[in-house]
Amino acid sequence: MPMSDFFNALTEHSFLRNALLSAILASIACGVVGTYVVTRRITYIAGGIAHCVLGGMGAALYFQEVYGWTWAEPILGALVAAIIAAMIIGLVSLRAREREDTVIGALWAIGMAIGILFLFKTPGYNSDLMSYLFGNFLMVRDFDLQVLVILDIVVVLAGLVFYNQFLAVCFDDEFARLRGLPVELYYLALLGLTALTVVLLISVVGIVMVIALLTLPVAIAGHFSRTLWQMMLMASALSMALTTGGLALSFDSDLPTGATTIALAGLVYLVVLGGRRFLRKKPR
Amino acid sequence: MESDVIQVENVSFAYGPSLVLSRASVKITQNDFACIIGPNGGGKTTLLKLMLGLLEPTEGNIRIFGMPTKQARNRIGYMPQHAQLDLQFPVSVLDVVLMGRLGHTTLGPYGRANRAKAREALETVGLRDLRSRPFSSLSGGQRQRVLIARALACEPDLLLLDEPTSNLDLGSQNDLYELLNNLNREMTVVLVSHDVAFVSKFVKTVVCVNRSVDMHPVKEIAGDFISEMYGRDMRMIMHEHAHNSGC
């Protein structure tokens, strides 16, 4: 039985337990923030933030390897880059008269370019680049796990404590402004939370596939939920199931974890779409 | 002066180079039922947004309840055009109405008192039983009522409504005007309407906006033909300033 192999391996290998834990941690944040991202329709912004993260990871690794700054962990670099990217995109979309999608596209590419340049100058860059882009569950060490726990607590607390405010800002920001809410601050906070969530997710599926994991569980949950919090709960549960399933499948069949997880999520999404259509036609 | 609810004095507004409002002046007194009409692109919604302080006038001065617009916001209940909202958004009817209580809460859940206020507002618009339904599953007329309930949940002294009757059949339009007329006993009502020629019999003042602003009296419809066509609840507007094209 392939699944029991996976669970046996879990008890034996600590790296696998770390991978599973990080997937579960990321799933909780993914459900809460992913729901805001999808309903507010800022998926493209989340994608831009994710790709900028490579710049931060590359720079951190470069300074760690070349200058011996041991504290410059890639996950901290990712965090800094994600927050900076989120604030730049947020301020541009609120203030500047520049076209928003142009700026996001530019940041997206510039962030990646910076990351690749740093990694190129770092000895042994090749394997790291692949891990960052497409995910590598061997990457999750105990230190990363501690950072992920803190990120999760911040994201989930903020997402739940400010639930009513975020809901109002996402649904009708003009009305929220008239009720005296600092709408722009909430928008920036939402992008900040998105940045933290992106960092959480990168350890699971890698930069390139973050958007899929941020949106697909929410999109599936959207078909079964009437309110935002139902959507969050269901998306979190789905995300946990999908990432765990993806990890187990890829471990047993020796496939890349990120790609397996996303393919699984995509498959479930298509089945749900098809099933809904089929069920809707049936009564006639 | 407290009895002047809205005072717009010589207000001009331009989006970049294009002038939308030119030296507009409007005065709405307490418990008035005013209807802002005019052609599309004539500046109706702009005038409304200026009153709400969402836009700043390029020139001139606006006071609501004798205060600058931003300070008066918590006394205004605003209903936007519902077509602006994302209808796929997963939100229940009660959740939408509760947004009207946002100024009265801190963080975390809304609490029992605010929920009671929201239910009361839904009761007023006659939709108490629909409170758990998804907002997206409602008909156009029901959605307008939910948005009015949300405005009422703000406990306003002034109700501002942007095209509340758009996309409604005549029956629903009349029901809506009955509701607004009841509300008018307790608060001042100002609405924007796309219909240039006819307004409800409940309307006391007509504000005609087409770059410039004129205020008109309201007159009964005489002809049987017109009253059959638009229903007996409508009144025709006498446009005294016929030289103002289109309005």
Short mmCIF file of C-alpha atoms in Angstrom, two decimals:
data_model
loop_
_atom_site.label_atom_id
_atom_site.label_comp_id
_atom_site.label_asym_id
_atom_site.label_seq_id
_atom_site.Cartn_x
_atom_site.Cartn_y
_atom_site.Cartn_z
CA MET A 1 0.00 0.00 0.00
CA PRO A 2 1.64 3.26 -1.09
CA MET A 3 -0.13 5.43 1.51
CA SER A 4 1.05 3.29 4.41
CA ASP A 5 4.58 3.58 3.05
CA PHE A 6 4.25 7.31 3.40
CA PHE A 7 3.00 7.13 6.97
CA ASN A 8 5.75 4.69 7.91
CA ALA A 9 8.27 7.05 6.42
CA LEU A 10 6.78 9.91 8.46
CA THR A 11 7.72 8.22 11.70
CA GLU A 12 11.22 7.51 10.42
CA HIS A 13 12.25 10.74 8.71
CA SER A 14 12.15 14.08 10.47
CA PHE A 15 12.48 15.99 7.17
CA LEU A 16 9.21 14.47 6.04
CA ARG A 17 7.49 15.45 9.28
CA ASN A 18 8.81 19.00 8.81
CA ALA A 19 7.48 19.04 5.27
CA LEU A 20 4.05 17.85 6.39
CA LEU A 21 3.95 20.33 9.27
CA SER A 22 4.87 23.23 6.99
CA ALA A 23 2.17 22.14 4.54
CA ILE A 24 -0.45 22.12 7.30
CA LEU A 25 0.71 25.48 8.67
CA ALA A 26 0.66 27.02 5.22
CA SER A 27 -2.81 25.59 4.56
CA ILE A 28 -4.37 27.46 7.49
CA ALA A 29 -3.01 30.82 6.32
CA CYS A 30 -3.82 29.89 2.73
CA GLY A 31 -7.51 29.39 3.55
CA VAL A 32 -7.87 32.68 5.40
CA VAL A 33 -5.82 34.99 3.18
CA GLY A 34 -6.54 33.12 -0.06
CA THR A 35 -10.22 33.83 0.48
CA TYR A 36 -9.57 37.56 0.74
CA VAL A 37 -7.26 37.45 -2.30
CA VAL A 38 -9.77 35.63 -4.48
CA THR A 39 -12.84 37.66 -3.48
CA ARG A 40 -10.98 40.98 -3.74
CA ARG A 41 -9.57 39.77 -7.09
CA ILE A 42 -5.92 40.49 -6.38
CA THR A 43 -4.50 37.14 -7.49
CA TYR A 44 -2.20 38.86 -9.94
CA ILE A 45 -0.76 40.97 -7.12
CA ALA A 46 -0.12 37.82 -5.10
CA GLY A 47 1.71 36.38 -8.13
CA GLY A 48 3.87 39.49 -8.39
CA ILE A 49 4.76 39.33 -4.71
CA ALA A 50 5.63 35.63 -4.99
CA HIS A 51 8.08 36.17 -7.83
CA CYS A 52 9.74 39.13 -6.12
CA VAL A 53 10.54 36.78 -3.28
CA LEU A 54 13.25 35.15 -5.39
CA GLY A 55 15.19 38.43 -5.23
CA GLY A 56 15.15 38.33 -1.44
CA MET A 57 16.04 34.65 -1.21
CA GLY A 58 18.86 35.00 -3.73
CA ALA A 59 20.30 38.03 -1.96
CA ALA A 60 20.12 36.36 1.46
CA LEU A 61 21.83 33.23 0.19
CA TYR A 62 24.51 35.29 -1.55
CA PHE A 63 25.36 37.25 1.59
CA GLN A 64 25.30 34.06 3.64
CA GLU A 65 27.67 32.17 1.34
CA VAL A 66 29.96 34.92 0.11
CA TYR A 67 30.17 37.25 3.14
CA GLY A 68 29.47 34.68 5.84
CA TRP A 69 26.44 36.51 7.27
CA THR A 70 25.02 33.40 8.91
CA TRP A 71 21.85 35.14 10.09
CA ALA A 72 20.86 35.96 6.50
CA GLU A 73 18.55 32.98 6.10
CA PRO A 74 16.79 32.70 2.72
CA ILE A 75 13.39 32.60 4.42
CA LEU A 76 14.12 35.96 6.09
CA GLY A 77 15.22 37.38 2.74
CA ALA A 78 11.97 36.06 1.27
CA LEU A 79 10.01 37.76 4.02
CA VAL A 80 11.69 41.15 3.51
CA ALA A 81 11.32 41.00 -0.27
CA ALA A 82 7.65 39.98 -0.03
CA ILE A 83 6.77 42.82 2.32
CA ILE A 84 8.66 45.41 0.22
CA ALA A 85 6.99 44.17 -2.97
CA ALA A 86 3.55 44.24 -1.33
CA MET A 87 4.00 47.81 -0.12
CA ILE A 88 5.30 49.06 -3.48
CA ILE A 89 2.42 47.45 -5.37
CA GLY A 90 -0.07 48.71 -2.77
CA LEU A 91 1.12 52.29 -2.87
CA VAL A 92 1.25 52.27 -6.67
CA SER A 93 -2.31 50.97 -6.95
CA LEU A 94 -3.56 53.51 -4.40
CA ARG A 95 -1.62 56.61 -5.37
CA ALA A 96 0.30 56.61 -8.62
CA ARG A 97 -1.30 57.25 -11.96
CA GLU A 98 0.75 54.45 -13.46
CA ARG A 99 -1.09 51.42 -14.84
CA GLU A 100 -1.25 48.94 -11.99
CA ASP A 101 -0.80 45.75 -14.01
CA THR A 102 2.24 47.21 -15.78
CA VAL A 103 3.92 47.95 -12.46
CA ILE A 104 3.10 44.49 -11.10
CA GLY A 105 4.45 42.84 -14.24
CA ALA A 106 7.64 44.88 -14.04
CA LEU A 107 8.22 44.10 -10.35
CA TRP A 108 7.48 40.43 -11.05
CA ALA A 109 10.29 40.23 -13.59
CA ILE A 110 12.73 42.55 -11.80
CA GLY A 111 12.42 40.55 -8.59
CA MET A 112 13.22 37.34 -10.44
CA ALA A 113 16.11 38.95 -12.31
CA ILE A 114 17.71 40.17 -9.08
CA GLY A 115 17.30 36.73 -7.54
CA ILE A 116 18.86 34.95 -10.50
CA LEU A 117 21.81 37.39 -10.59
CA PHE A 118 22.54 36.84 -6.89
CA LEU A 119 22.18 33.08 -7.18
CA PHE A 120 24.45 33.05 -10.23
CA LYS A 121 27.17 34.72 -8.16
CA THR A 122 26.65 32.27 -5.27
CA PRO A 123 28.66 29.04 -5.37
CA GLY A 124 26.44 26.03 -6.02
CA TYR A 125 23.47 28.17 -7.07
CA ASN A 126 21.92 25.75 -9.50
CA SER A 127 20.15 23.34 -7.16
CA ASP A 128 18.90 26.18 -4.96
CA LEU A 129 17.32 28.00 -7.87
CA MET A 130 15.32 24.93 -8.79
CA SER A 131 14.23 24.41 -5.18
CA TYR A 132 13.05 27.99 -4.81
CA LEU A 133 11.18 27.99 -8.09
CA PHE A 134 9.50 24.62 -7.87
CA GLY A 135 9.64 23.74 -4.17
CA ASN A 136 11.70 21.19 -2.33
CA PHE A 137 10.42 19.71 0.88
CA LEU A 138 13.94 18.85 1.98
CA MET A 139 14.37 22.63 2.36
CA VAL A 140 12.20 22.92 5.47
CA ARG A 141 14.51 22.90 8.48
CA ASP A 142 13.58 23.41 12.11
CA PHE A 143 14.45 27.10 11.89
CA ASP A 144 12.12 27.55 8.90
CA LEU A 145 9.39 25.77 10.80
CA GLN A 146 9.69 28.19 13.72
CA VAL A 147 9.40 31.16 11.35
CA LEU A 148 6.41 29.54 9.68
CA VAL A 149 4.63 29.08 13.02
CA ILE A 150 5.07 32.77 13.85
CA LEU A 151 3.88 33.82 10.39
CA ASP A 152 0.85 31.59 10.70
CA ILE A 153 -0.13 33.04 14.05
CA VAL A 154 0.20 36.61 12.73
CA VAL A 155 -1.75 35.91 9.54
CA VAL A 156 -4.58 33.97 11.14
CA LEU A 157 -5.00 36.33 14.09
CA ALA A 158 -5.05 39.41 11.88
CA GLY A 159 -7.32 37.75 9.35
CA LEU A 160 -9.85 36.81 12.03
CA VAL A 161 -9.67 39.83 14.36
CA PHE A 162 -10.18 42.23 11.44
CA TYR A 163 -12.65 39.90 9.68
CA ASN A 164 -15.54 42.38 9.59
CA GLN A 165 -13.30 45.20 8.41
CA PHE A 166 -11.64 43.14 5.69
CA LEU A 167 -15.02 41.80 4.58
CA ALA A 168 -16.39 45.34 4.26
CA VAL A 169 -13.31 46.63 2.44
CA CYS A 170 -13.31 43.69 0.01
CA PHE A 171 -17.06 43.87 -0.66
CA ASP A 172 -17.57 47.63 -0.95
CA ASP A 173 -14.57 49.81 -0.09
CA GLU A 174 -16.43 53.05 -0.81
CA PHE A 175 -19.07 52.28 1.80
CA ALA A 176 -16.40 51.15 4.27
CA ARG A 177 -14.65 54.49 3.80
CA LEU A 178 -17.91 56.32 4.53
CA ARG A 179 -18.23 54.33 7.76
CA GLY A 180 -14.92 55.84 8.83
CA LEU A 181 -12.63 52.87 8.12
CA PRO A 182 -9.06 53.70 7.03
CA VAL A 183 -9.62 51.76 3.83
CA GLU A 184 -6.16 52.32 2.35
CA LEU A 185 -4.51 51.04 5.53
CA TYR A 186 -6.64 47.90 5.42
CA TYR A 187 -5.75 47.38 1.76
CA LEU A 188 -2.04 47.63 2.54
CA ALA A 189 -2.50 45.32 5.53
CA LEU A 190 -4.25 42.82 3.28
CA LEU A 191 -1.32 42.92 0.85
CA GLY A 192 1.06 42.52 3.78
CA LEU A 193 -0.82 39.42 4.92
CA THR A 194 -0.75 38.16 1.35
CA ALA A 195 3.02 38.60 1.37
CA LEU A 196 3.38 36.57 4.58
CA THR A 197 1.14 33.84 3.20
CA VAL A 198 3.11 33.70 -0.01
CA VAL A 199 6.30 33.09 2.01
CA LEU A 200 4.51 30.31 3.91
CA LEU A 201 3.38 28.69 0.68
CA ILE A 202 6.72 28.91 -1.10
CA SER A 203 8.20 26.35 1.25
CA VAL A 204 5.50 23.94 0.12
CA VAL A 205 5.15 24.38 -3.65
CA GLY A 206 7.81 26.88 -4.71
CA ILE A 207 7.51 30.36 -6.19
CA VAL A 208 6.08 29.49 -9.58
CA MET A 209 3.09 27.56 -8.26
CA VAL A 210 2.16 29.69 -5.26
CA ILE A 211 -0.77 31.37 -6.97
CA ALA A 212 -2.35 28.02 -7.75
CA LEU A 213 -2.25 26.91 -4.13
CA LEU A 214 -3.51 30.30 -2.99
CA THR A 215 -6.51 30.25 -5.32
CA LEU A 216 -7.53 26.68 -6.21
CA PRO A 217 -8.68 25.54 -2.73
CA VAL A 218 -10.62 28.81 -2.38
CA ALA A 219 -12.12 28.42 -5.84
CA ILE A 220 -13.26 24.90 -4.98
CA ALA A 221 -14.61 26.04 -1.59
CA GLY A 222 -16.45 28.88 -3.33
CA HIS A 223 -18.78 26.35 -4.90
CA PHE A 224 -19.95 25.08 -1.52
CA SER A 225 -19.92 28.10 0.78
CA ARG A 226 -22.32 30.98 1.28
CA THR A 227 -20.24 33.21 3.49
CA LEU A 228 -16.64 34.27 3.66
CA TRP A 229 -15.82 32.39 6.87
CA GLN A 230 -17.29 29.15 5.52
CA MET A 231 -15.10 29.63 2.49
CA MET A 232 -12.05 30.14 4.74
CA LEU A 233 -12.71 27.00 6.79
CA MET A 234 -13.36 24.84 3.79
CA ALA A 235 -10.41 26.22 1.82
CA SER A 236 -8.08 25.55 4.76
CA ALA A 237 -9.31 21.97 5.10
CA LEU A 238 -9.07 21.41 1.34
CA SER A 239 -5.61 22.89 1.21
CA MET A 240 -4.47 20.58 4.01
CA ALA A 241 -5.89 17.56 2.21
CA LEU A 242 -4.36 18.59 -1.12
CA THR A 243 -0.88 19.37 0.23
CA THR A 244 -0.80 16.22 2.36
CA GLY A 245 -2.05 14.16 -0.57
CA GLY A 246 0.46 15.78 -2.88
CA LEU A 247 3.30 15.09 -0.46
CA ALA A 248 2.30 11.44 0.00
CA LEU A 249 1.78 10.85 -3.71
CA SER A 250 5.06 12.46 -4.71
CA PHE A 251 6.98 10.62 -1.98
CA ASP A 252 5.63 7.24 -2.97
CA SER A 253 6.06 7.67 -6.70
CA ASP A 254 9.25 9.74 -6.54
CA LEU A 255 7.77 12.82 -8.25
CA PRO A 256 8.40 16.53 -7.52
CA THR A 257 6.14 17.51 -4.61
CA GLY A 258 5.09 21.00 -5.72
CA ALA A 259 4.06 19.93 -9.18
CA THR A 260 2.24 16.85 -7.87
CA THR A 261 0.31 18.95 -5.35
CA ILE A 262 -0.74 21.53 -7.91
CA ALA A 263 -1.72 18.89 -10.47
CA LEU A 264 -3.84 17.23 -7.79
CA ALA A 265 -5.47 20.56 -6.85
CA GLY A 266 -6.14 21.34 -10.49
CA LEU A 267 -7.69 17.93 -11.03
CA VAL A 268 -10.00 18.31 -8.01
CA TYR A 269 -11.02 21.77 -9.22
CA LEU A 270 -11.89 20.48 -12.69
CA VAL A 271 -13.82 17.54 -11.24
CA VAL A 272 -15.81 19.91 -9.00
CA LEU A 273 -16.55 22.23 -11.93
CA GLY A 274 -17.63 19.31 -14.09
CA GLY A 275 -19.62 17.73 -11.27
CA ARG A 276 -21.48 20.95 -10.57
CA ARG A 277 -22.39 21.33 -14.20
CA PHE A 278 -23.51 17.71 -14.39
CA LEU A 279 -25.62 17.97 -11.23
CA ARG A 280 -27.22 21.20 -12.35
CA LYS A 281 -28.35 19.68 -15.64
CA LYS A 282 -29.65 16.46 -14.15
CA PRO A 283 -33.03 17.60 -12.70
CA ARG A 284 -34.36 18.69 -16.09
CA MET B 1 -28.32 76.65 10.40
CA GLU B 2 -29.46 73.20 11.49
CA SER B 3 -32.53 73.17 9.22
CA ASP B 4 -30.28 73.32 6.15
CA VAL B 5 -29.29 69.69 5.71
CA ILE B 6 -27.32 70.16 2.50
CA GLN B 7 -25.73 73.38 1.39
CA VAL B 8 -23.83 73.32 -1.89
CA GLU B 9 -22.46 76.74 -2.84
CA ASN B 10 -21.02 77.55 -6.26
CA VAL B 11 -19.36 74.18 -6.54
CA SER B 12 -17.38 73.24 -9.63
CA PHE B 13 -15.75 69.91 -10.25
CA ALA B 14 -13.51 68.65 -13.03
CA TYR B 15 -12.03 65.24 -13.80
CA GLY B 16 -8.73 66.44 -15.25
CA PRO B 17 -9.54 68.87 -18.04
CA SER B 18 -13.24 68.00 -18.40
CA LEU B 19 -15.60 70.09 -16.33
CA VAL B 20 -18.40 67.95 -14.87
CA LEU B 21 -20.12 70.48 -12.62
CA SER B 22 -20.05 74.21 -13.08
CA ARG B 23 -20.96 76.60 -10.27
CA ALA B 24 -23.63 74.35 -8.85
CA SER B 25 -25.69 75.46 -5.89
CA VAL B 26 -28.16 73.25 -4.04
CA LYS B 27 -29.99 73.74 -0.78
CA ILE B 28 -31.92 70.91 0.83
CA THR B 29 -33.82 71.55 4.05
CA GLN B 30 -34.74 69.15 6.81
CA ASN B 31 -37.29 66.42 5.97
CA ASP B 32 -37.17 67.25 2.31
CA PHE B 33 -37.63 64.46 -0.24
CA ALA B 34 -35.40 65.54 -3.11
CA CYS B 35 -34.71 63.87 -6.42
CA ILE B 36 -31.58 64.64 -8.41
CA ILE B 37 -32.24 64.08 -12.10
CA GLY B 38 -30.39 64.70 -15.33
CA PRO B 39 -28.96 62.99 -18.39
CA ASN B 40 -26.21 60.37 -18.19
CA GLY B 41 -22.84 62.00 -17.69
CA GLY B 42 -24.57 65.16 -16.51
CA GLY B 43 -22.91 65.03 -13.09
CA LYS B 44 -25.61 63.50 -10.85
CA THR B 45 -23.41 60.86 -9.25
CA THR B 46 -20.53 63.35 -9.04
CA LEU B 47 -22.77 65.71 -7.10
CA LEU B 48 -23.70 62.87 -4.74
CA LYS B 49 -20.07 61.89 -4.22
CA LEU B 50 -19.15 65.50 -3.54
CA MET B 51 -21.86 65.60 -0.86
CA LEU B 52 -20.37 62.46 0.69
CA GLY B 53 -16.87 63.91 0.63
CA LEU B 54 -15.63 61.09 -1.59
CA LEU B 55 -14.64 63.80 -4.07
CA GLU B 56 -13.31 67.25 -3.26
CA PRO B 57 -14.78 70.20 -5.16
CA THR B 58 -12.36 72.03 -7.45
CA GLU B 59 -14.08 75.22 -6.40
CA GLY B 60 -16.82 76.20 -3.98
CA ASN B 61 -18.03 74.91 -0.64
CA ILE B 62 -20.25 72.10 0.62
CA ARG B 63 -21.66 71.78 4.12
CA ILE B 64 -23.83 68.94 5.41
CA PHE B 65 -25.67 69.65 8.67
CA GLY B 66 -23.53 72.79 8.81
CA MET B 67 -20.35 70.70 8.91
CA PRO B 68 -17.61 69.84 6.41
CA THR B 69 -18.64 66.72 4.47
CA LYS B 70 -16.20 64.30 6.08
CA GLN B 71 -17.34 65.17 9.59
CA ALA B 72 -20.99 64.71 8.64
CA ARG B 73 -20.50 61.20 7.27
CA ASN B 74 -21.68 59.39 10.37
CA ARG B 75 -25.09 61.08 10.01
CA ILE B 76 -25.50 59.96 6.39
CA GLY B 77 -26.86 56.64 5.18
CA TYR B 78 -25.62 55.97 1.65
CA MET B 79 -26.93 53.50 -0.89
CA PRO B 80 -24.66 52.99 -3.92
CA GLN B 81 -25.75 51.64 -7.29
CA HIS B 82 -25.93 47.91 -6.72
CA ALA B 83 -24.51 47.18 -10.15
CA GLN B 84 -21.13 48.36 -8.77
CA LEU B 85 -20.96 45.43 -6.38
CA ASP B 86 -19.45 42.02 -7.09
CA LEU B 87 -22.41 39.67 -7.21
CA GLN B 88 -20.25 36.59 -6.84
CA PHE B 89 -19.07 37.77 -3.45
CA PRO B 90 -19.94 35.20 -0.76
CA VAL B 91 -21.81 37.27 1.76
CA SER B 92 -25.15 36.85 3.53
CA VAL B 93 -27.88 39.49 3.63
CA LEU B 94 -27.34 40.11 7.35
CA ASP B 95 -23.58 40.46 6.79
CA VAL B 96 -24.20 43.20 4.22
CA VAL B 97 -26.56 45.09 6.53
CA LEU B 98 -24.11 44.74 9.44
CA MET B 99 -21.59 46.78 7.44
CA GLY B 100 -23.80 49.74 8.31
CA ARG B 101 -22.77 49.22 11.95
CA LEU B 102 -19.05 49.43 11.19
CA GLY B 103 -18.70 52.91 12.64
CA HIS B 104 -20.14 51.61 15.93
CA THR B 105 -17.83 48.65 16.50
CA THR B 106 -14.23 48.10 17.39
CA LEU B 107 -12.59 44.80 16.47
CA GLY B 108 -13.86 41.26 16.58
CA PRO B 109 -17.53 40.25 16.32
CA TYR B 110 -20.29 42.83 15.94
CA GLY B 111 -22.04 41.93 19.18
CA ARG B 112 -25.69 41.50 20.08
CA ALA B 113 -26.75 45.16 20.05
CA ASN B 114 -25.41 45.76 16.54
CA ARG B 115 -27.01 42.57 15.26
CA ALA B 116 -30.33 43.66 16.70
CA LYS B 117 -30.00 47.03 14.93
CA ALA B 118 -29.23 45.29 11.64
CA ARG B 119 -32.25 42.98 12.00
CA GLU B 120 -34.40 45.99 12.79
CA ALA B 121 -33.22 47.68 9.60
CA LEU B 122 -34.06 44.55 7.61
CA GLU B 123 -37.49 44.51 9.23
CA THR B 124 -38.05 48.11 8.11
CA VAL B 125 -37.43 47.20 4.47
CA GLY B 126 -39.53 44.04 4.85
CA LEU B 127 -36.77 41.46 4.37
CA ARG B 128 -36.35 40.04 7.85
CA ASP B 129 -36.94 36.48 6.68
CA LEU B 130 -34.21 36.65 4.06
CA ARG B 131 -31.42 37.57 6.48
CA SER B 132 -29.50 34.28 6.12
CA ARG B 133 -29.78 34.11 2.34
CA PRO B 134 -26.74 34.79 0.14
CA PHE B 135 -26.84 38.36 -1.16
CA SER B 136 -26.19 37.02 -4.67
CA SER B 137 -29.37 34.91 -4.66
CA LEU B 138 -31.71 37.91 -4.31
CA SER B 139 -33.64 39.69 -7.04
CA GLY B 140 -32.64 43.21 -8.10
CA GLY B 141 -35.42 44.82 -6.07
CA GLN B 142 -34.52 42.81 -2.97
CA ARG B 143 -30.87 43.78 -3.33
CA GLN B 144 -31.81 47.47 -3.46
CA ARG B 145 -33.78 46.98 -0.25
CA VAL B 146 -30.87 45.24 1.45
CA LEU B 147 -28.62 48.17 0.54
CA ILE B 148 -31.24 50.57 1.91
CA ALA B 149 -31.33 48.50 5.10
CA ARG B 150 -27.55 48.79 5.29
CA ALA B 151 -27.86 52.58 4.97
CA LEU B 152 -30.56 52.57 7.68
CA ALA B 153 -28.34 50.51 9.98
CA CYS B 154 -26.11 53.60 10.13
CA GLU B 155 -29.02 55.32 11.96
CA PRO B 156 -28.79 58.30 9.59
CA ASP B 157 -30.48 61.68 9.60
CA LEU B 158 -29.95 61.94 5.86
CA LEU B 159 -30.45 59.17 3.33
CA LEU B 160 -28.55 59.47 0.02
CA LEU B 161 -29.49 56.96 -2.68
CA ASP B 162 -27.83 56.52 -6.07
CA GLU B 163 -30.32 55.25 -8.68
CA PRO B 164 -32.42 53.19 -6.27
CA THR B 165 -35.05 52.47 -8.93
CA SER B 166 -32.80 51.44 -11.81
CA ASN B 167 -33.68 48.08 -13.35
CA LEU B 168 -36.91 47.80 -11.35
CA ASP B 169 -40.33 47.20 -12.85
CA LEU B 170 -42.98 49.84 -12.13
CA GLY B 171 -44.61 47.84 -9.34
CA SER B 172 -41.33 47.47 -7.45
CA GLN B 173 -40.52 51.13 -8.11
CA ASN B 174 -43.77 52.20 -6.49
CA ASP B 175 -43.16 49.89 -3.51
CA LEU B 176 -39.72 51.40 -3.11
CA TYR B 177 -41.08 54.94 -3.19
CA GLU B 178 -43.70 54.00 -0.56
CA LEU B 179 -40.86 52.75 1.64
CA LEU B 180 -38.81 55.90 1.11
CA ASN B 181 -41.87 58.03 1.82
CA ASN B 182 -42.30 56.27 5.17
CA LEU B 183 -38.65 56.82 5.98
CA ASN B 184 -38.98 60.45 4.97
CA ARG B 185 -41.07 61.10 8.10
CA GLU B 186 -37.95 60.62 10.17
CA MET B 187 -35.15 61.71 7.89
CA THR B 188 -34.25 63.76 4.86
CA VAL B 189 -34.18 61.73 1.66
CA VAL B 190 -32.15 62.60 -1.44
CA LEU B 191 -32.02 60.25 -4.40
CA VAL B 192 -30.50 60.24 -7.85
CA SER B 193 -32.72 59.10 -10.70
CA HIS B 194 -31.93 58.47 -14.33
CA ASP B 195 -35.45 59.36 -15.39
CA VAL B 196 -35.41 62.92 -16.67
CA ALA B 197 -39.11 63.53 -17.14
CA PHE B 198 -41.03 61.84 -14.33
CA VAL B 199 -40.59 61.45 -10.60
CA SER B 200 -42.69 59.91 -7.84
CA LYS B 201 -45.54 61.91 -6.33
CA PHE B 202 -43.72 61.78 -3.01
CA VAL B 203 -40.85 63.89 -4.28
CA LYS B 204 -40.98 67.42 -2.92
CA THR B 205 -37.97 69.00 -4.63
CA VAL B 206 -36.34 68.25 -7.95
CA VAL B 207 -32.69 69.08 -8.50
CA CYS B 208 -31.87 69.13 -12.17
CA VAL B 209 -28.21 68.50 -12.98
CA ASN B 210 -26.61 68.94 -16.36
CA ARG B 211 -23.24 70.53 -15.69
CA SER B 212 -25.13 73.36 -14.06
CA VAL B 213 -27.84 72.88 -11.48
CA ASP B 214 -31.42 74.12 -11.34
CA MET B 215 -34.04 73.48 -8.73
CA HIS B 216 -37.57 72.91 -10.01
CA PRO B 217 -41.10 72.78 -8.63
CA VAL B 218 -43.12 69.62 -9.21
CA LYS B 219 -46.48 69.52 -11.04
CA GLU B 220 -49.26 66.99 -11.40
CA ILE B 221 -49.50 65.02 -14.59
CA ALA B 222 -52.60 66.09 -16.44
CA GLY B 223 -53.02 63.75 -19.39
CA ASP B 224 -54.66 60.33 -18.93
CA PHE B 225 -52.31 58.88 -21.52
CA ILE B 226 -49.19 59.76 -19.60
CA SER B 227 -50.62 58.71 -16.27
CA GLU B 228 -51.54 55.33 -17.72
CA MET B 229 -48.13 54.92 -19.19
CA TYR B 230 -46.14 55.83 -16.10
CA GLY B 231 -48.71 55.07 -13.41
CA ARG B 232 -50.66 57.53 -11.33
CA ASP B 233 -47.94 57.85 -8.74
CA MET B 234 -45.73 59.86 -11.05
CA ARG B 235 -45.51 63.59 -11.51
CA MET B 236 -44.13 65.61 -14.36
CA ILE B 237 -41.45 68.20 -13.83
CA MET B 238 -41.88 71.71 -15.18
CA HIS B 239 -38.58 72.65 -16.71
CA GLU B 240 -38.59 76.40 -16.35
CA HIS B 241 -35.16 76.87 -17.79
CA ALA B 242 -35.78 75.29 -21.16
CA HIS B 243 -32.60 76.79 -22.58
CA ASN B 244 -30.57 74.34 -20.54
CA SER B 245 -30.41 71.64 -23.12
CA GLY B 246 -31.41 68.17 -22.08
CA CYS B 247 -32.70 69.08 -18.68
#
